[in-house]
PDB file of C-alpha atoms and ligand atoms in Angstrom:
ATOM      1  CA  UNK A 450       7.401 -16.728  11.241  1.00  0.00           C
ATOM      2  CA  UNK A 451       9.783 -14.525   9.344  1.00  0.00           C
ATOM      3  CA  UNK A 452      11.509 -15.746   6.247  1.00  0.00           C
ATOM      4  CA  UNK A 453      14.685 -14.215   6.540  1.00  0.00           C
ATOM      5  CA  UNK A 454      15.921 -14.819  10.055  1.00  0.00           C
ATOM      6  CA  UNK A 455      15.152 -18.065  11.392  1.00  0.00           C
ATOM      7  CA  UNK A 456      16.784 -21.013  11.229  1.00  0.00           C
ATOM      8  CA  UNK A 457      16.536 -22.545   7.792  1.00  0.00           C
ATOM      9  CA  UNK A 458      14.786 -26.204   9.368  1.00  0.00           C
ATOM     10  CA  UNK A 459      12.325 -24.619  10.966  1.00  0.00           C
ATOM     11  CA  UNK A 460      11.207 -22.390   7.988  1.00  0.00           C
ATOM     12  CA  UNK A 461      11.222 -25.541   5.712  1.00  0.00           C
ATOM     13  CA  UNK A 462       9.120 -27.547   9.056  1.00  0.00           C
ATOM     14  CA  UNK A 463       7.152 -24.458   8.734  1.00  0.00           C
ATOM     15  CA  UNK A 464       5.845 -24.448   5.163  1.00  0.00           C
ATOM     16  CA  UNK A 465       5.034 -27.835   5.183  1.00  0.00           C
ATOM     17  CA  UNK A 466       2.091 -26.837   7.473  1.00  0.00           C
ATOM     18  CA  UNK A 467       1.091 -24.632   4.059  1.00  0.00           C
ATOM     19  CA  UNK A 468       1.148 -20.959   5.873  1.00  0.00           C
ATOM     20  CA  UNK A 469      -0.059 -18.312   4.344  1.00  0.00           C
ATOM     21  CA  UNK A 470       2.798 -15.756   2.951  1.00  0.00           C
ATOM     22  CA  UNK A 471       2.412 -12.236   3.301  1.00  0.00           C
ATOM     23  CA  UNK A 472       4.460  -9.558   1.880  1.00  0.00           C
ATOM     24  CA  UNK A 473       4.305  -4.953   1.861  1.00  0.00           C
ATOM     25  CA  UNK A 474       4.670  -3.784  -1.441  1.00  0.00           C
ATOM     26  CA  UNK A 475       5.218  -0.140  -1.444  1.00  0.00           C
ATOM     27  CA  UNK A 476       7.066   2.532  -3.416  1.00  0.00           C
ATOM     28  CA  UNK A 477       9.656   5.046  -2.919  1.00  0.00           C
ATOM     29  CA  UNK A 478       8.413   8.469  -4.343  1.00  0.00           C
ATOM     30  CA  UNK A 479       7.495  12.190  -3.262  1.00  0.00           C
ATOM     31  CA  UNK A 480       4.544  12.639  -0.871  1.00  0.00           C
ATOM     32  CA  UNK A 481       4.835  16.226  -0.412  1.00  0.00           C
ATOM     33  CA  UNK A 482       7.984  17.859   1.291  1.00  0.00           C
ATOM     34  CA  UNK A 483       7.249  16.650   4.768  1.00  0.00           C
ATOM     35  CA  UNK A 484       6.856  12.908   4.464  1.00  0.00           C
ATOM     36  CA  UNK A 485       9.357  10.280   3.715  1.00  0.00           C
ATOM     37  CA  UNK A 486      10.166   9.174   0.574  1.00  0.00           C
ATOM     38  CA  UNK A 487       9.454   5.599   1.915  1.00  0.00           C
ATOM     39  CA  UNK A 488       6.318   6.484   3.259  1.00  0.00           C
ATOM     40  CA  UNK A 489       4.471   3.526   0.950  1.00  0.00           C
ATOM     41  CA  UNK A 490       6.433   0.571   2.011  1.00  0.00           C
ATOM     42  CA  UNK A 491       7.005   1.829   5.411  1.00  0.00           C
ATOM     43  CA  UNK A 492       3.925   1.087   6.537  1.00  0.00           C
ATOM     44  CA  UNK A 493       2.913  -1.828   4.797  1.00  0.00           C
ATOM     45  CA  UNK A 494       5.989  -3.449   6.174  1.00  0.00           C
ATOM     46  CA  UNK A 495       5.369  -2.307   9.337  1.00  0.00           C
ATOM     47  CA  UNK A 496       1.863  -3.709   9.022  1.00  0.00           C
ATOM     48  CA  UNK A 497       3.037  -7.001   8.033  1.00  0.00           C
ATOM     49  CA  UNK A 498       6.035  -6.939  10.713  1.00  0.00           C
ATOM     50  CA  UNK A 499       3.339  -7.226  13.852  1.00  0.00           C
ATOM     51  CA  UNK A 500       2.114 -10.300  11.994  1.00  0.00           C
ATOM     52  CA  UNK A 501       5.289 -12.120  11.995  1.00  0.00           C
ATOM     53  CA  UNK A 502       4.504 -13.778  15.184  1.00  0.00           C
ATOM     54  CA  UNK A 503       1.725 -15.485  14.371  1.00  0.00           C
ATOM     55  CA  UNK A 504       1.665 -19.240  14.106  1.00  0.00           C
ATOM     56  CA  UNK A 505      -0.178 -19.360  10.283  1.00  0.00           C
ATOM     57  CA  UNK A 506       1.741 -16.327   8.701  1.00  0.00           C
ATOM     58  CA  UNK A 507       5.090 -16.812   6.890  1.00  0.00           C
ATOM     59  CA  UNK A 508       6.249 -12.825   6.657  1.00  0.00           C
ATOM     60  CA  UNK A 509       8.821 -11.898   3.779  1.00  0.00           C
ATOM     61  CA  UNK A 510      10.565  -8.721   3.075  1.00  0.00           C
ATOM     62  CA  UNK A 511       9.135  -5.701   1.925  1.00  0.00           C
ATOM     63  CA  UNK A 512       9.165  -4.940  -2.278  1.00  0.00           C
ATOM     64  CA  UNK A 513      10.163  -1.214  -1.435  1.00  0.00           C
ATOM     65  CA  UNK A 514       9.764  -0.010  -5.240  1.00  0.00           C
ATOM     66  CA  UNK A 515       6.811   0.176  -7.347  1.00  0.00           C
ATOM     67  CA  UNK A 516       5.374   1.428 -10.307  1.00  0.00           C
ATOM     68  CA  UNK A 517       5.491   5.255  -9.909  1.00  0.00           C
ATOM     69  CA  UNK A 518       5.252   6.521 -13.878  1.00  0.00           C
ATOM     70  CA  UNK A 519       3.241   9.310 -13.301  1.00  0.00           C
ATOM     71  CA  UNK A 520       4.798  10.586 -10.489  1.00  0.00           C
ATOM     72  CA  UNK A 521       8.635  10.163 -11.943  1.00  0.00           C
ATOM     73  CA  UNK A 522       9.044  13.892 -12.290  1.00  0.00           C
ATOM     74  CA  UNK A 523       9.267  14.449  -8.658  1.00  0.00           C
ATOM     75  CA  UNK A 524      13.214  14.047  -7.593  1.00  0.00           C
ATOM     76  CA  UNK A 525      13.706  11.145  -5.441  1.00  0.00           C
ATOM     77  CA  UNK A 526      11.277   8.898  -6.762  1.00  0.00           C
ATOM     78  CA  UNK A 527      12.262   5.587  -8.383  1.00  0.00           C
ATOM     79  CA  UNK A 528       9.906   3.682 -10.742  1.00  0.00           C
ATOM     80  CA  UNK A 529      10.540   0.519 -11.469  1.00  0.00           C
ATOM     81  CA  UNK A 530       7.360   0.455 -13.746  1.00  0.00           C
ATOM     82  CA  UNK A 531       4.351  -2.155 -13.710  1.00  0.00           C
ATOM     83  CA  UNK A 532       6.016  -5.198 -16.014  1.00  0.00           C
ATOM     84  CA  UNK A 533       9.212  -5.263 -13.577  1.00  0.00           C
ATOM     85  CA  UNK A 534       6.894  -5.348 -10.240  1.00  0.00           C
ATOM     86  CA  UNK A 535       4.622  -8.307 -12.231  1.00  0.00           C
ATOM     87  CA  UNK A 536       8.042 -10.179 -13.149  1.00  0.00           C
ATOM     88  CA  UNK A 537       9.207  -9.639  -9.446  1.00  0.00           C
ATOM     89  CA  UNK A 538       6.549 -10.658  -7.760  1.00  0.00           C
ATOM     90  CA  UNK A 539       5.500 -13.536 -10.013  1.00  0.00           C
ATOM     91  CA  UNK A 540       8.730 -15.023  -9.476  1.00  0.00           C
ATOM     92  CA  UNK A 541       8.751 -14.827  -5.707  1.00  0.00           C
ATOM     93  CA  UNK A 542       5.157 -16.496  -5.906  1.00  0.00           C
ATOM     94  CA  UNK A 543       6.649 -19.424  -8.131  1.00  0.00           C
ATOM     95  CA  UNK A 544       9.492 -20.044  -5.577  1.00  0.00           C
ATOM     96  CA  UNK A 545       6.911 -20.164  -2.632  1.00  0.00           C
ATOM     97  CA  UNK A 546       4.556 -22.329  -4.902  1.00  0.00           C
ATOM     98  CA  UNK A 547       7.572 -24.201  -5.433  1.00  0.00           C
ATOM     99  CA  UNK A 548       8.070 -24.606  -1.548  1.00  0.00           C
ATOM    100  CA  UNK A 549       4.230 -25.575  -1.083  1.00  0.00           C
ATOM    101  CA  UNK A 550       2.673 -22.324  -0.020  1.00  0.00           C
ATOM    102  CA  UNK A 551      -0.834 -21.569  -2.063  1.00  0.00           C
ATOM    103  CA  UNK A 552      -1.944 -18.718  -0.053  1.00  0.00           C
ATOM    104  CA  UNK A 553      -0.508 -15.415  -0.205  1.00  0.00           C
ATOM    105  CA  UNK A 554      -1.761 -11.667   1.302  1.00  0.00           C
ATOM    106  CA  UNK A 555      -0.172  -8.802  -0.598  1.00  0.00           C
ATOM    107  CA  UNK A 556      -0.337  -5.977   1.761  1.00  0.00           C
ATOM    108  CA  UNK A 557       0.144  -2.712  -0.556  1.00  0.00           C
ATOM    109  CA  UNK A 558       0.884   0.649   0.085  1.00  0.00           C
ATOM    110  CA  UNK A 559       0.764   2.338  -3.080  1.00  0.00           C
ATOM    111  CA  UNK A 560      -2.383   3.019  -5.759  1.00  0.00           C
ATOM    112  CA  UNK A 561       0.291   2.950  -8.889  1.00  0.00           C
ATOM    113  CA  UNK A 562       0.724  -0.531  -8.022  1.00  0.00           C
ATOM    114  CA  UNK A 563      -2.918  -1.849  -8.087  1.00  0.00           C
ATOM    115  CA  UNK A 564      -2.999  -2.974 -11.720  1.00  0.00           C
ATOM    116  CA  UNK A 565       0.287  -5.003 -11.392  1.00  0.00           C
ATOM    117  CA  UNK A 566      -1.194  -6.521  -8.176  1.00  0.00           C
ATOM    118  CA  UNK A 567      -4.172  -7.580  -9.943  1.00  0.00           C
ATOM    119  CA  UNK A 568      -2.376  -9.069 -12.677  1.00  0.00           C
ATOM    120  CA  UNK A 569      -0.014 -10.859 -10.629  1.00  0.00           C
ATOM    121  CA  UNK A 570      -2.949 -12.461  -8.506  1.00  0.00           C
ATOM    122  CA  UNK A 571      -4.797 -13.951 -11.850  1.00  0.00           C
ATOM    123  CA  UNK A 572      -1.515 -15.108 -12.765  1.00  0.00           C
ATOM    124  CA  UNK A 573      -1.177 -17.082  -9.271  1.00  0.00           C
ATOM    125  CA  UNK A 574      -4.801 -18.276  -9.524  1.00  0.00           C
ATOM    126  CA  UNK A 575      -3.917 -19.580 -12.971  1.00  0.00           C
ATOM    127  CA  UNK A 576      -0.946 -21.307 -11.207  1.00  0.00           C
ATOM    128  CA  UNK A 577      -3.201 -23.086  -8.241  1.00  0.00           C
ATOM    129  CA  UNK A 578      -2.501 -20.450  -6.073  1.00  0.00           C
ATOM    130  CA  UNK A 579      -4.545 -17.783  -4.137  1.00  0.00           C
ATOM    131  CA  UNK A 580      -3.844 -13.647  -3.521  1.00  0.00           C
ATOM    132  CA  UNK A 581      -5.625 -11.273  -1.531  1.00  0.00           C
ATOM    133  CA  UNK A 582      -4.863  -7.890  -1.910  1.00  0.00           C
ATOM    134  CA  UNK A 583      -5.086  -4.934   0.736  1.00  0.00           C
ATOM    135  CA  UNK A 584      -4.692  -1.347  -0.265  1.00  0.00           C
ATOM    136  CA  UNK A 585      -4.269  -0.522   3.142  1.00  0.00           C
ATOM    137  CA  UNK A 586      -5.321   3.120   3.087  1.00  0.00           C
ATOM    138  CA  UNK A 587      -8.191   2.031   1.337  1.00  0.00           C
ATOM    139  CA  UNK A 588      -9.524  -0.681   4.150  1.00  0.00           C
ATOM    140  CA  UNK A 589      -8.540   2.229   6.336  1.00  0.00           C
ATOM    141  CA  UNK A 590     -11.302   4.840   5.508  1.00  0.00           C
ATOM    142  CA  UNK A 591     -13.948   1.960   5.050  1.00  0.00           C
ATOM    143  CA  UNK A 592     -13.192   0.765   8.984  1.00  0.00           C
ATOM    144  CA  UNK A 593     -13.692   4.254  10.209  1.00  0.00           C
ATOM    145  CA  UNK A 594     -14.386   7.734   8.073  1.00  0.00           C
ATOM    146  CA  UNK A 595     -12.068   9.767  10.575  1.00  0.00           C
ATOM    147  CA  UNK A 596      -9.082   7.350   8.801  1.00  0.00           C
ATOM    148  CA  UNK A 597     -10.188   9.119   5.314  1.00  0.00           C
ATOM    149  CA  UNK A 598      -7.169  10.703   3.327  1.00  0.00           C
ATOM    150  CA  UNK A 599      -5.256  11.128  -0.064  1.00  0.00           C
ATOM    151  CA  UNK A 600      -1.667  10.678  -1.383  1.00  0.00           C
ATOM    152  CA  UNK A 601       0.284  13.047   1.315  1.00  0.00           C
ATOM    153  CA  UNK A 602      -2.271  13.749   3.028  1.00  0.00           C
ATOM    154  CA  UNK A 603      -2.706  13.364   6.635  1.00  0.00           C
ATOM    155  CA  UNK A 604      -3.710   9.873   6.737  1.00  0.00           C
ATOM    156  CA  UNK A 605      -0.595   8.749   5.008  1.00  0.00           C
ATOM    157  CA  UNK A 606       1.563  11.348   6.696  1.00  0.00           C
ATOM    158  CA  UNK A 607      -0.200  10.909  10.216  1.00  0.00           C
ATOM    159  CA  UNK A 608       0.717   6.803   9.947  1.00  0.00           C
ATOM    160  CA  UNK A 609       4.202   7.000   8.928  1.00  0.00           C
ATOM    161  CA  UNK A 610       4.537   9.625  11.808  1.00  0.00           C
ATOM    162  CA  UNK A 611       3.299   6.996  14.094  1.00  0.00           C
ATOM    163  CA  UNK A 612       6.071   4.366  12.577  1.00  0.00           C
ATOM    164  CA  UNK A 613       9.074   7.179  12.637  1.00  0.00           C
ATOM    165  CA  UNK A 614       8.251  10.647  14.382  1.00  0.00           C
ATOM    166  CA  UNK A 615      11.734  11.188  13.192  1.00  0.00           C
ATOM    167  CA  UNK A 616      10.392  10.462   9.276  1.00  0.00           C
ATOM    168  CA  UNK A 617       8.264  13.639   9.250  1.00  0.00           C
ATOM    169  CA  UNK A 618       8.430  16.964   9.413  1.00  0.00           C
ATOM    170  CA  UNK A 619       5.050  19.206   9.149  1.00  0.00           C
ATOM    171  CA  UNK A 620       7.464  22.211   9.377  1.00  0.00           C
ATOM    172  CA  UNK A 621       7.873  21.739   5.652  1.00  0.00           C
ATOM    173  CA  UNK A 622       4.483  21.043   4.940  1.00  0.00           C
ATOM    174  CA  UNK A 623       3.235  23.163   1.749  1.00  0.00           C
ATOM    175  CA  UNK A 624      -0.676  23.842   0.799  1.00  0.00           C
ATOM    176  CA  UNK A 625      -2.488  22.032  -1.869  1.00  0.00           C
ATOM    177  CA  UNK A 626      -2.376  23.252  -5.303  1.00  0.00           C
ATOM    178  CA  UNK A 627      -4.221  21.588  -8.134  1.00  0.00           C
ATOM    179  CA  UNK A 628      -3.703  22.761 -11.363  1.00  0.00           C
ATOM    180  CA  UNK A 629      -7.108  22.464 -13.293  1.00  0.00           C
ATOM    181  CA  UNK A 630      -7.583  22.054 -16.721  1.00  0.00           C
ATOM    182  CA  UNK A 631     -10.326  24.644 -16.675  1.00  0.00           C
ATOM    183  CA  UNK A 632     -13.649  25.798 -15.577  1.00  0.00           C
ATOM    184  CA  UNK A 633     -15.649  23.034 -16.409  1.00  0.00           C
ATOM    185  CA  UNK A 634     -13.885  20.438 -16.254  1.00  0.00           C
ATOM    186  CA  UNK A 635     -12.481  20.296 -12.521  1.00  0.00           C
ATOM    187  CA  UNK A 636     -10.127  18.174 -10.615  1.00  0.00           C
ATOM    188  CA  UNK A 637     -11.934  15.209  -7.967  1.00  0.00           C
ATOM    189  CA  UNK A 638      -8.393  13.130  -7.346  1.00  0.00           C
ATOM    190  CA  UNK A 639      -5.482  12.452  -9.338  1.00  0.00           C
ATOM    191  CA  UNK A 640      -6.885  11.199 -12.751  1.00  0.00           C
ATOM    192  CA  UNK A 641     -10.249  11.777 -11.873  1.00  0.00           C
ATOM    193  CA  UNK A 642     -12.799  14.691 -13.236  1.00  0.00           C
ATOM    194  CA  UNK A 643     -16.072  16.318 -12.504  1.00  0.00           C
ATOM    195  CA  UNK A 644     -17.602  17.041 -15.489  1.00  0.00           C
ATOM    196  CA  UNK A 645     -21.702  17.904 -14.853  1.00  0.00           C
ATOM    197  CA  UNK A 646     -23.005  14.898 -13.566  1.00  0.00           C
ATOM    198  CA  UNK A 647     -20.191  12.319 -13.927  1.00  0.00           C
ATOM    199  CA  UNK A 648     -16.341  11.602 -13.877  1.00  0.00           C
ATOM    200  CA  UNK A 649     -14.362  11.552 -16.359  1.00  0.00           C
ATOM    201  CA  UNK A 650     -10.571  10.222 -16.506  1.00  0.00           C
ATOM    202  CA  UNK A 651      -7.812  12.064 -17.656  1.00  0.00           C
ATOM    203  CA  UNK A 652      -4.205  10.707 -17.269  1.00  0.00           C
ATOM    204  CA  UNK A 653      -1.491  13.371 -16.590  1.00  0.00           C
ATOM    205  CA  UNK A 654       1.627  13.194 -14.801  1.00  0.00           C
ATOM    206  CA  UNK A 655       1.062  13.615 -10.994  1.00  0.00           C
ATOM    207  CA  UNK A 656       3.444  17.146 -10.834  1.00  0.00           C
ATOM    208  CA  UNK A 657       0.922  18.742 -13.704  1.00  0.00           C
ATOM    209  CA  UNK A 658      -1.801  18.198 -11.142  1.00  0.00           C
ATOM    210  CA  UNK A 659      -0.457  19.052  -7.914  1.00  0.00           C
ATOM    211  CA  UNK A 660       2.987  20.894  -8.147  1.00  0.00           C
ATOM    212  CA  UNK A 661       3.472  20.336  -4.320  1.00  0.00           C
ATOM    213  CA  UNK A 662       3.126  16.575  -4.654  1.00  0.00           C
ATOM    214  CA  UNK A 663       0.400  15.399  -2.337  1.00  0.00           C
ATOM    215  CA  UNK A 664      -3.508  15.898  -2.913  1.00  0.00           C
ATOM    216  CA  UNK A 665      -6.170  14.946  -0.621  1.00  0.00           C
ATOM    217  CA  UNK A 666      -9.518  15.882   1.398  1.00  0.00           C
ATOM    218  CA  UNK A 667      -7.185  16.674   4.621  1.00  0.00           C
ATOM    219  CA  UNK A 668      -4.184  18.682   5.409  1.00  0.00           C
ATOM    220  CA  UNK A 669      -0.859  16.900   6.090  1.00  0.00           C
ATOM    221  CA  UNK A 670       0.142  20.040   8.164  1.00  0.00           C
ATOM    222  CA  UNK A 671      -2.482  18.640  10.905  1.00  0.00           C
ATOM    223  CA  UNK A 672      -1.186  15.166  11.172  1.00  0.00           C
ATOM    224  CA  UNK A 673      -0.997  13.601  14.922  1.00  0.00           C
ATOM    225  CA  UNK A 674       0.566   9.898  15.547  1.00  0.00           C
ATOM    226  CA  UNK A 675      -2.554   9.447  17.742  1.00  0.00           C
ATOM    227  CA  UNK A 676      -4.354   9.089  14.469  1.00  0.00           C
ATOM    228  CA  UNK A 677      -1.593   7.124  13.136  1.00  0.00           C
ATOM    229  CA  UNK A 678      -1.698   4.741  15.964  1.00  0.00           C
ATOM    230  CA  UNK A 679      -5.251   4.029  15.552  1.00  0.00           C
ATOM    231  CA  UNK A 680      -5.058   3.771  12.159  1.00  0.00           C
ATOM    232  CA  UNK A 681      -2.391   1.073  12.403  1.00  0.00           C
ATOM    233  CA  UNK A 682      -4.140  -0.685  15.290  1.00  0.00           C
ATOM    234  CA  UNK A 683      -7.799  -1.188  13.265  1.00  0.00           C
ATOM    235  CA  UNK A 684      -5.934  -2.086  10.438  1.00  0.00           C
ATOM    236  CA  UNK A 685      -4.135  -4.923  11.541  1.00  0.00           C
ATOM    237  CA  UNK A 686      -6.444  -6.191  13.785  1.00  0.00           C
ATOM    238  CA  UNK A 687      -8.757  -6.470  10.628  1.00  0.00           C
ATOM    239  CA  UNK A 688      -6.007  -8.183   8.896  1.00  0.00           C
ATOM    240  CA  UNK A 689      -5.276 -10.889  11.590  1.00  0.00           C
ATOM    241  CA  UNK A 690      -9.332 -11.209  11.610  1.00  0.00           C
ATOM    242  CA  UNK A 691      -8.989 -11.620   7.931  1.00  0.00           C
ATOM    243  CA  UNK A 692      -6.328 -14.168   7.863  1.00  0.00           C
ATOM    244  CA  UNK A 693      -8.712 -16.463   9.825  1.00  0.00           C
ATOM    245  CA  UNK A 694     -11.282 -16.408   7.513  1.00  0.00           C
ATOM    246  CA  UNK A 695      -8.906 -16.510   4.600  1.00  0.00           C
ATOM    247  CA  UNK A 696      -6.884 -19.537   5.717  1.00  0.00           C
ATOM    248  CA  UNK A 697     -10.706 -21.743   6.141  1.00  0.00           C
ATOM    249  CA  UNK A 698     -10.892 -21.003   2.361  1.00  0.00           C
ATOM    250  CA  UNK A 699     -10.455 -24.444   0.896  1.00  0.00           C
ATOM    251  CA  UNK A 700     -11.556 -24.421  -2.878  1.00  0.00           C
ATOM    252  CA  UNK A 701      -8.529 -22.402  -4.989  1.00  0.00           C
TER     253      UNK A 701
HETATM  254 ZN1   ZN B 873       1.478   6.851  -0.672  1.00  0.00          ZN
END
């Protein structure tokens, strides 16, 4: 059942069955020139839309902004940084805790927002409640390795084409540039480094790294919506799986 528009008695009959909540969290920032701004709550919210008629699911809107510091310097993005996403979503979980829900299923979109996330679901669990979180492009490339991808890339840019052809265009797509610190110490994704034998972290801002704003194992410029579609359809049907096992979960 969705939140927002149905009739106000049969959302409060609703919750007193205790229904899980689920709610995208996304982001709106720069995934290289050919993909929508909106590319990170897009799909979550799309995700959690083809749940909404299930009879166990309570479905909110989307949280379209996240925390995007490190990839501010690209024009378009918004970051609302990691404190306002906890105080956000904290708030919306005491208002459903308030209404009797326990259970809630973050469905996020967006790696900048994985610390908040976490924070937010020990805060719940402190509160009586329970979170899971899914980083959706990560459950992605565990269900099936063809689904592997980066920020931009063509996983992301493939399953926002699936959602809106119109959202895309791969004319603009530009080729991946990293800018490496030097010789020996080389560029693996984002943050992370090879250095000999292991990884080492180093935090820069997301345009020092990759000028053209998306970095990843596979070219955006050979995205399909056929591998959009099946991305989307493994997905979710491992998330309506999941929410049967999740809602047996008794001890919180
Ligand atoms: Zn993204």
């Amino acid at each position: 059942m969705n939140i927002s528009n149905t009739p106000a008695k049969d959302v409060v009959n609703f919750m007193k069955k205790s229904p899980i909540a689920i709610i995208a969290i996304g982001s709106i920032e720069y995934h290289g020139a050919q993909a929508p701004l909106g590319t990170d709550y897009i799909i979550p919210d799309y995700i959690v839309s083809k749940l909404s008629h299930r009879d166990d699911i309570l479905t909110l809107p989307p949280i379209p902004y996240g925390n995007c510091q490190s990839i501010k310097d690209f024009p378009g993005t918004i970051n609302i940084g990691s404190t306002n996403l906890i105080n956000i979503l904290n708030s919306i979980i005491d208002s459903l805790l308030n209404s009797g829900l326990k259970k809630f299923i973050f469905v996020n979109g967006h790696g900048g927002n994985i610390s908040a996330l976490d924070q937010v679901g020990l805060d719940t669990f402190e509160k009586g409640g329970l979170v899971a979180t899914i980083d959706w492009w990560n459950l992605a490339k565990l269900l099936n390795p063809d689904y592997d991808g980066g920020h931009g890339d063509i996983q992301e840019t493939s399953t926002v084409m699936a959602i809106d052809r119109d959202s895309v265009n791969l004319e603009y797509c530009e080729p991946l540039v990293i800018n490496e610190l030097s010789n020996e110490i080389t560029n693996k994704y984002i943050t992370l480094h090879n250095y000999k034998n292991g990884n080492v972290k180093i935090m820069r801002s997301f345009k020092s790294v990759v000028p053209n704003g998306w970095i990843g194992p596979y070219d955006p410029k050979n995205s399909t919506v056929d591998l959009g579609d099946r991305i989307l359809v493994d997905v979710i049907d491992y998330i309506e799986e999941f929410i049967e096992s999740f809602k047996k979960v008794e001890q919180i």
